[in-house]
Short mmCIF file of C-alpha atoms in Angstrom, two decimals:
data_model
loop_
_atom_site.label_atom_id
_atom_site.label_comp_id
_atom_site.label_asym_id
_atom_site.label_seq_id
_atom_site.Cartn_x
_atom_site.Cartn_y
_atom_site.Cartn_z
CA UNK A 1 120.77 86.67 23.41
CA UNK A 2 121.14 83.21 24.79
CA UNK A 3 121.85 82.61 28.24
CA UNK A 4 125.84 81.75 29.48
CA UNK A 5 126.25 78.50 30.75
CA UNK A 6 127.35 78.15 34.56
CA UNK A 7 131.30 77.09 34.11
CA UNK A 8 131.89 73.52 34.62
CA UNK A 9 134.46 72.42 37.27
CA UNK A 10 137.17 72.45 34.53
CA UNK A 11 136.54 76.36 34.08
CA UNK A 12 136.89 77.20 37.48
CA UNK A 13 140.17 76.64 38.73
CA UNK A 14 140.92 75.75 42.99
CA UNK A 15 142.71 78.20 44.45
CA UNK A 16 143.95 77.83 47.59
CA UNK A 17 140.62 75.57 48.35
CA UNK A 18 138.28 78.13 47.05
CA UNK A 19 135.30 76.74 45.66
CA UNK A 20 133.89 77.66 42.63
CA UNK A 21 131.45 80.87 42.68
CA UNK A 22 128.19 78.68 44.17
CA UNK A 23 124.67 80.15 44.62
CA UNK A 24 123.55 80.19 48.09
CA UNK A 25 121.64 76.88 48.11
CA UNK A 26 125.00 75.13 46.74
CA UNK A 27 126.72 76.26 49.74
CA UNK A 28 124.37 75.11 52.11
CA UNK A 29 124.21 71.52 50.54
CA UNK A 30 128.15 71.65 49.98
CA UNK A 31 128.30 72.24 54.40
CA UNK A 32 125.50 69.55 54.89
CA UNK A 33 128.09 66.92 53.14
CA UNK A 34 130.79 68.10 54.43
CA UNK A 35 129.69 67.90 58.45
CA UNK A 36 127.82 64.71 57.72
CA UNK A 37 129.73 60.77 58.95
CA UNK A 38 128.83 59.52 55.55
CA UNK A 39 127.25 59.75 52.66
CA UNK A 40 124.12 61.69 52.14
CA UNK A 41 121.08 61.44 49.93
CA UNK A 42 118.48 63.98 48.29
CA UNK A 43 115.76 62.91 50.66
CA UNK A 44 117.94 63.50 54.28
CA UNK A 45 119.72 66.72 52.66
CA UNK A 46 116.39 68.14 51.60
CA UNK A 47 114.83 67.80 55.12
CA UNK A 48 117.97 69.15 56.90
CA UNK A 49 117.66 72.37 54.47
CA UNK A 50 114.04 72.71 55.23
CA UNK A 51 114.37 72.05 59.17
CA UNK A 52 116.84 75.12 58.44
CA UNK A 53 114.33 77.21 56.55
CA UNK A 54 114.33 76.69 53.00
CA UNK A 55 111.41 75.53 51.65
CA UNK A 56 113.00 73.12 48.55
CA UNK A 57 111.86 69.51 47.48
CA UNK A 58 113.90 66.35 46.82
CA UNK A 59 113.68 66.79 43.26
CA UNK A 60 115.42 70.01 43.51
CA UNK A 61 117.90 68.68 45.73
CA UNK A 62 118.81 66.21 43.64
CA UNK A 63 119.52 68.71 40.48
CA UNK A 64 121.70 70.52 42.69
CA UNK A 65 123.61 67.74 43.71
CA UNK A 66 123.96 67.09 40.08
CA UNK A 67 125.24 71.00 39.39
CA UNK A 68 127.64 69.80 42.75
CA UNK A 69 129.39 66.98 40.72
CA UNK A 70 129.73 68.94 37.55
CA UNK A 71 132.02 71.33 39.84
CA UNK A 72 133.94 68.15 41.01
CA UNK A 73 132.95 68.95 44.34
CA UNK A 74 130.65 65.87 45.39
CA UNK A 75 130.67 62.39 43.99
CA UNK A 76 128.06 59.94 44.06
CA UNK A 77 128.76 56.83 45.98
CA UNK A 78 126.76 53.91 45.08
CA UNK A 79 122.88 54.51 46.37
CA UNK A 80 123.54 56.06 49.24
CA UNK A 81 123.94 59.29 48.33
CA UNK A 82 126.68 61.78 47.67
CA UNK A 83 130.76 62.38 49.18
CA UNK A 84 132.53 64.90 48.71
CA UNK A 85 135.61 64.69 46.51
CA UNK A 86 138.98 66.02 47.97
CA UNK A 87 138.72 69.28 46.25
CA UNK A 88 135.27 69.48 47.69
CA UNK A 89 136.42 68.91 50.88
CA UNK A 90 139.01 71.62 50.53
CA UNK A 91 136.30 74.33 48.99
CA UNK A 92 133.87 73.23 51.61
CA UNK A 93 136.70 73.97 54.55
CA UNK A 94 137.48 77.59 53.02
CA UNK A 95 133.74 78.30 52.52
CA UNK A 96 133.28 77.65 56.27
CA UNK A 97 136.01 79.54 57.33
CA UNK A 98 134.86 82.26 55.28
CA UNK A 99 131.24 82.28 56.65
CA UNK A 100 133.07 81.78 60.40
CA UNK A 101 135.55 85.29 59.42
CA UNK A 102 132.20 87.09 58.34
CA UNK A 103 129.97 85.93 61.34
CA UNK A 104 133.17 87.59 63.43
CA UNK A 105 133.62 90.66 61.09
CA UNK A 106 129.77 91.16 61.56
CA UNK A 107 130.41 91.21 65.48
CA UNK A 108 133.47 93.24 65.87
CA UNK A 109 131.75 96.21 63.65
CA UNK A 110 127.68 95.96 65.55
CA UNK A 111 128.55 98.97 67.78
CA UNK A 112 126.74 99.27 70.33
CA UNK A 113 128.77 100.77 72.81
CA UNK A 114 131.16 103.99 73.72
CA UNK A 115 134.07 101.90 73.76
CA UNK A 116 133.07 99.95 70.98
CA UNK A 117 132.96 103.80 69.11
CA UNK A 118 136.36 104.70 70.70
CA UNK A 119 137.70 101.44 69.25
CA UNK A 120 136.73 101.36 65.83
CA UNK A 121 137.98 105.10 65.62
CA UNK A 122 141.48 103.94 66.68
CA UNK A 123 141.26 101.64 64.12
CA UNK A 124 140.17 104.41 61.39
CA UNK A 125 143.71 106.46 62.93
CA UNK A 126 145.87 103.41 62.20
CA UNK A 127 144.02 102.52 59.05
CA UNK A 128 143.62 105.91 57.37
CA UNK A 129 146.99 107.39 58.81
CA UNK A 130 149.18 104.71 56.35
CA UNK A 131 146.54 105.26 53.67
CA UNK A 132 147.48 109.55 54.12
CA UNK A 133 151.10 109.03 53.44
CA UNK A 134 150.62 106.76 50.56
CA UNK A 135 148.13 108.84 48.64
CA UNK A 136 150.43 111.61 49.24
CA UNK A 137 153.16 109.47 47.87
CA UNK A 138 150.69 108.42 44.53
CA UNK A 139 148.74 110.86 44.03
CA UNK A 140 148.26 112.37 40.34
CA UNK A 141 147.52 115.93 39.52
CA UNK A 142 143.89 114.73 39.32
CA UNK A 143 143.52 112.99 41.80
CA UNK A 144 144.52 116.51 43.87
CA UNK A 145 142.10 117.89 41.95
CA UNK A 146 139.18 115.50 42.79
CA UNK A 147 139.97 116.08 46.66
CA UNK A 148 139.48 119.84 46.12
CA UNK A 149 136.48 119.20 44.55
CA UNK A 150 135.39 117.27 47.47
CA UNK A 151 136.66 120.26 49.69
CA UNK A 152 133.92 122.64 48.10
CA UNK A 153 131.20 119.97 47.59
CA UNK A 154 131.96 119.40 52.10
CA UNK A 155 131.69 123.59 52.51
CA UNK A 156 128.30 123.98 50.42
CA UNK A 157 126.73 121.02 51.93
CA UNK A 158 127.31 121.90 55.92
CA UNK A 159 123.87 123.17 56.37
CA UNK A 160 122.73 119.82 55.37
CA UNK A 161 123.60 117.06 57.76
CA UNK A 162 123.01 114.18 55.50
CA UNK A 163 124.10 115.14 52.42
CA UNK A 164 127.73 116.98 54.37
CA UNK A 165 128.20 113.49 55.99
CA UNK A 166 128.27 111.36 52.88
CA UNK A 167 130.57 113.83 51.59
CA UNK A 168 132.77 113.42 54.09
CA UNK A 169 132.82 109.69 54.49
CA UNK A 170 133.76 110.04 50.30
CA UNK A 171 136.42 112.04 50.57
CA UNK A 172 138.38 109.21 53.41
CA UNK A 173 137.76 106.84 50.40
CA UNK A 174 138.83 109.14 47.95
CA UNK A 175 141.96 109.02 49.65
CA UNK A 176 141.94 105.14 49.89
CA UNK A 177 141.06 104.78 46.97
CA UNK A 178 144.21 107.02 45.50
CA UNK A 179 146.57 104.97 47.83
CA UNK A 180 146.40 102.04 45.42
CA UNK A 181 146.75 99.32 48.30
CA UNK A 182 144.67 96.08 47.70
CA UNK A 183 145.55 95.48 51.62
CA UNK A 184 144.81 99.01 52.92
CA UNK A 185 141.92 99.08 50.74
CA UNK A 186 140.26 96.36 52.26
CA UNK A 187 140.87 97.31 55.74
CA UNK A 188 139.77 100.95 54.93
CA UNK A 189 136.45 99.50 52.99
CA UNK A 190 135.83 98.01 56.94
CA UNK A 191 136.34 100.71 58.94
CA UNK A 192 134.31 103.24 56.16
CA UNK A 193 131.76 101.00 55.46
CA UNK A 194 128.69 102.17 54.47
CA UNK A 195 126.83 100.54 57.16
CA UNK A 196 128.38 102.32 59.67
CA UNK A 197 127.38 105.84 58.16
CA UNK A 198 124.49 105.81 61.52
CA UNK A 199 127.72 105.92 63.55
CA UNK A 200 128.67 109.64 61.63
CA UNK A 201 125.23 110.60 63.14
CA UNK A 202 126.13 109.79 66.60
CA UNK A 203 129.57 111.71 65.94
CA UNK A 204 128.07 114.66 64.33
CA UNK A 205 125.67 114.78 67.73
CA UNK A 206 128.58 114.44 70.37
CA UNK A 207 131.07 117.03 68.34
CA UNK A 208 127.51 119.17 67.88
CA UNK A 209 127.38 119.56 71.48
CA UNK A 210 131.47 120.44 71.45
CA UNK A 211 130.29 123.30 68.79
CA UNK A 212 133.26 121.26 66.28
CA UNK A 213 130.81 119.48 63.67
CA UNK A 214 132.27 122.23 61.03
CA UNK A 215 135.94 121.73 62.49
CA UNK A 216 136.17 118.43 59.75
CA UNK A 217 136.74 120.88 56.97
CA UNK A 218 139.39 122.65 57.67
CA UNK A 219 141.17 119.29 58.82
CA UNK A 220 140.34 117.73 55.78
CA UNK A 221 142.17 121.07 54.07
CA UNK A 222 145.02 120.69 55.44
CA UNK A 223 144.88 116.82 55.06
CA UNK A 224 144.61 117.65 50.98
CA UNK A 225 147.41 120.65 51.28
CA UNK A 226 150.11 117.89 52.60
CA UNK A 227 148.95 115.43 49.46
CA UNK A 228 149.27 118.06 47.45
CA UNK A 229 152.80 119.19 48.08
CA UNK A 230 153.54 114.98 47.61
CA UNK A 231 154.69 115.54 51.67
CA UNK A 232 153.68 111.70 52.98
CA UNK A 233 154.66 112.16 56.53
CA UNK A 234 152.68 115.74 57.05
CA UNK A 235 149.79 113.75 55.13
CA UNK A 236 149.96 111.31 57.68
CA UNK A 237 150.24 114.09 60.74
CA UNK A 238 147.28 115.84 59.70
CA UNK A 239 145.00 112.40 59.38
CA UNK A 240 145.99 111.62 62.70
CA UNK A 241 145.62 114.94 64.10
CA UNK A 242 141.95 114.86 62.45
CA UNK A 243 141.26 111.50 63.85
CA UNK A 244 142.94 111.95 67.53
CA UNK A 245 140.13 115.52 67.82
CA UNK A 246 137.18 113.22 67.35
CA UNK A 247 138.79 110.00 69.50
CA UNK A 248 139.40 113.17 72.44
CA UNK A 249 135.63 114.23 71.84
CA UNK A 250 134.37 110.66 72.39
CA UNK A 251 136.36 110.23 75.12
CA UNK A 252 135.41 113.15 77.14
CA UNK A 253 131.34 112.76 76.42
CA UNK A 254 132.16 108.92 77.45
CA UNK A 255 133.18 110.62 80.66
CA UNK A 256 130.43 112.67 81.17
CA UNK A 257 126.76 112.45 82.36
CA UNK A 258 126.03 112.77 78.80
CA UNK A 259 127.00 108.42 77.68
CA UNK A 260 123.37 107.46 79.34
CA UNK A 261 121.71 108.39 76.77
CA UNK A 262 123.96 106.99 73.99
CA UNK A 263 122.16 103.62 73.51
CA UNK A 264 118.55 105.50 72.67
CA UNK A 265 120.87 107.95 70.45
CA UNK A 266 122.16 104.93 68.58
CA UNK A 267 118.91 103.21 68.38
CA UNK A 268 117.45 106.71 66.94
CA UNK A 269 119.79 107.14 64.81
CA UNK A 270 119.84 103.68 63.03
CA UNK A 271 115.84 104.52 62.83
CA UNK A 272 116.19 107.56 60.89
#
């Protein structure tokens, strides 16, 4: 099968600034011309990108910059190297304030703290609470169906940490999922990402020692009776009800002698 050519400029449109999809050594060159005072050449580009770590010669600079133009995102300007065009300069703006919103979404969600816990589970309450009513508002006969079969898979699996926590984090994207919001989506694929499953651990240890780890099930029945019945504001009562129990858990081990030792319990838990 031959291989499918990389779209030219021309086949990627602009939108809103956005740069065409560029491999990750593209990028890099796009924000060296963009932050240099004037043009810039294959030999000062390629030892700026190896002073940063990539190990890449001049030749192979230059073939990017090549790939660069075909986009219509850097021009060549005489001998001294390469500019960028304006829609460059507009795709090389939006790719930094991209990199700049994911250095800060990175931040926000490294937990590392009790309050840090406390706050991302108010978020969850806000977040999932909206998504409740709306999946109780959309929801099909299967997708009811597909909750209760989440419901059983949750029961059977309890006497297996691991596998009951996956479960669980599946059926709050179920329900996202069956919301059909783009926005709500997003904001729910933060707050359940998969890299903060270690945080579930920590959870299922603080609500272990509250003897409520199996208390998620039943809340998660009742959470599927309300979409069930197409009842959006009971679907949102019961999300918030399960969310506020484990936000009153954290808060009261945050309070006790117990929070000294949640550092090595995060630590051990990221380990494992």
């Amino acid at each position: 099968m031959a291989r499918r050519a990389r779209p030219s400029a021309s086949d990627v449109p602009a939108v809103n600034g956005a740069a065409p999809e560029l491999n990750p050594e593209e990028e890099r060159l796009l924000g060296i011309v963009w932050r240099a005072d004037g043009p810039v050449g294959a030999r000062l580009a390629g030892r700026q990108l190896r002073e940063s770590g990539l190990e890449i010669s001049e030749a192979t600079v230059s073939r990017i910059f090549k790939r660069l133009d075909d986009f219509g995102l850097t021009m060549p300007s005489g001998r001294k190297g390469r500019t960028l065009t304006e829609h460059g300069r507009r795709c090389a703006e939006a790719m930094s304030a991209r990199q700049r919103h994911e250095e800060e979404f990175a931040r926000a969600f490294d937990i590392r703290t009790v309050e840090q816990l406390l706050d991302l589970l108010h978020a969850r309450r806000g977040v999932e609470r909206e998504i409740a009513g709306r999946a109780a508002a959309k929801a099909t006969d299967d997708d009811v169906a597909g909750l209760e079969e989440i419901l059983r898979r949750h029961e059977m699996s309890l006497d297996d940490d691991e596998q009951a926590r996956q479960v669980g984090m599946n059926f709050h994207r179920t329900i996202a999922r069956i919301a059909g919001s783009d926005l709500l989506g997003a904001l729910a694929g933060a707050v359940l990402n998969e890299s903060l499953l270690p945080l579930e651990k920590v959870l299922d240890v603080i609500t272990g020692g509250h003897g409520t780890v199996s208390q998620s099930v039943p809340e998660h029945v009742e959470i599927v009776a309300a979409i069930r019945r197409r009842d959006p504001a009971a679907a949102e009562e019961a999300m918030a009800r399960h969310l506020t129990r484990l936000i009153d858990e954290v808060t009261d081990f945050s309070r006790s002698d117990q929070v000294r030792i949640f550092d090595r319990l995060l630590m051990f838990t990221r380990q494992s």
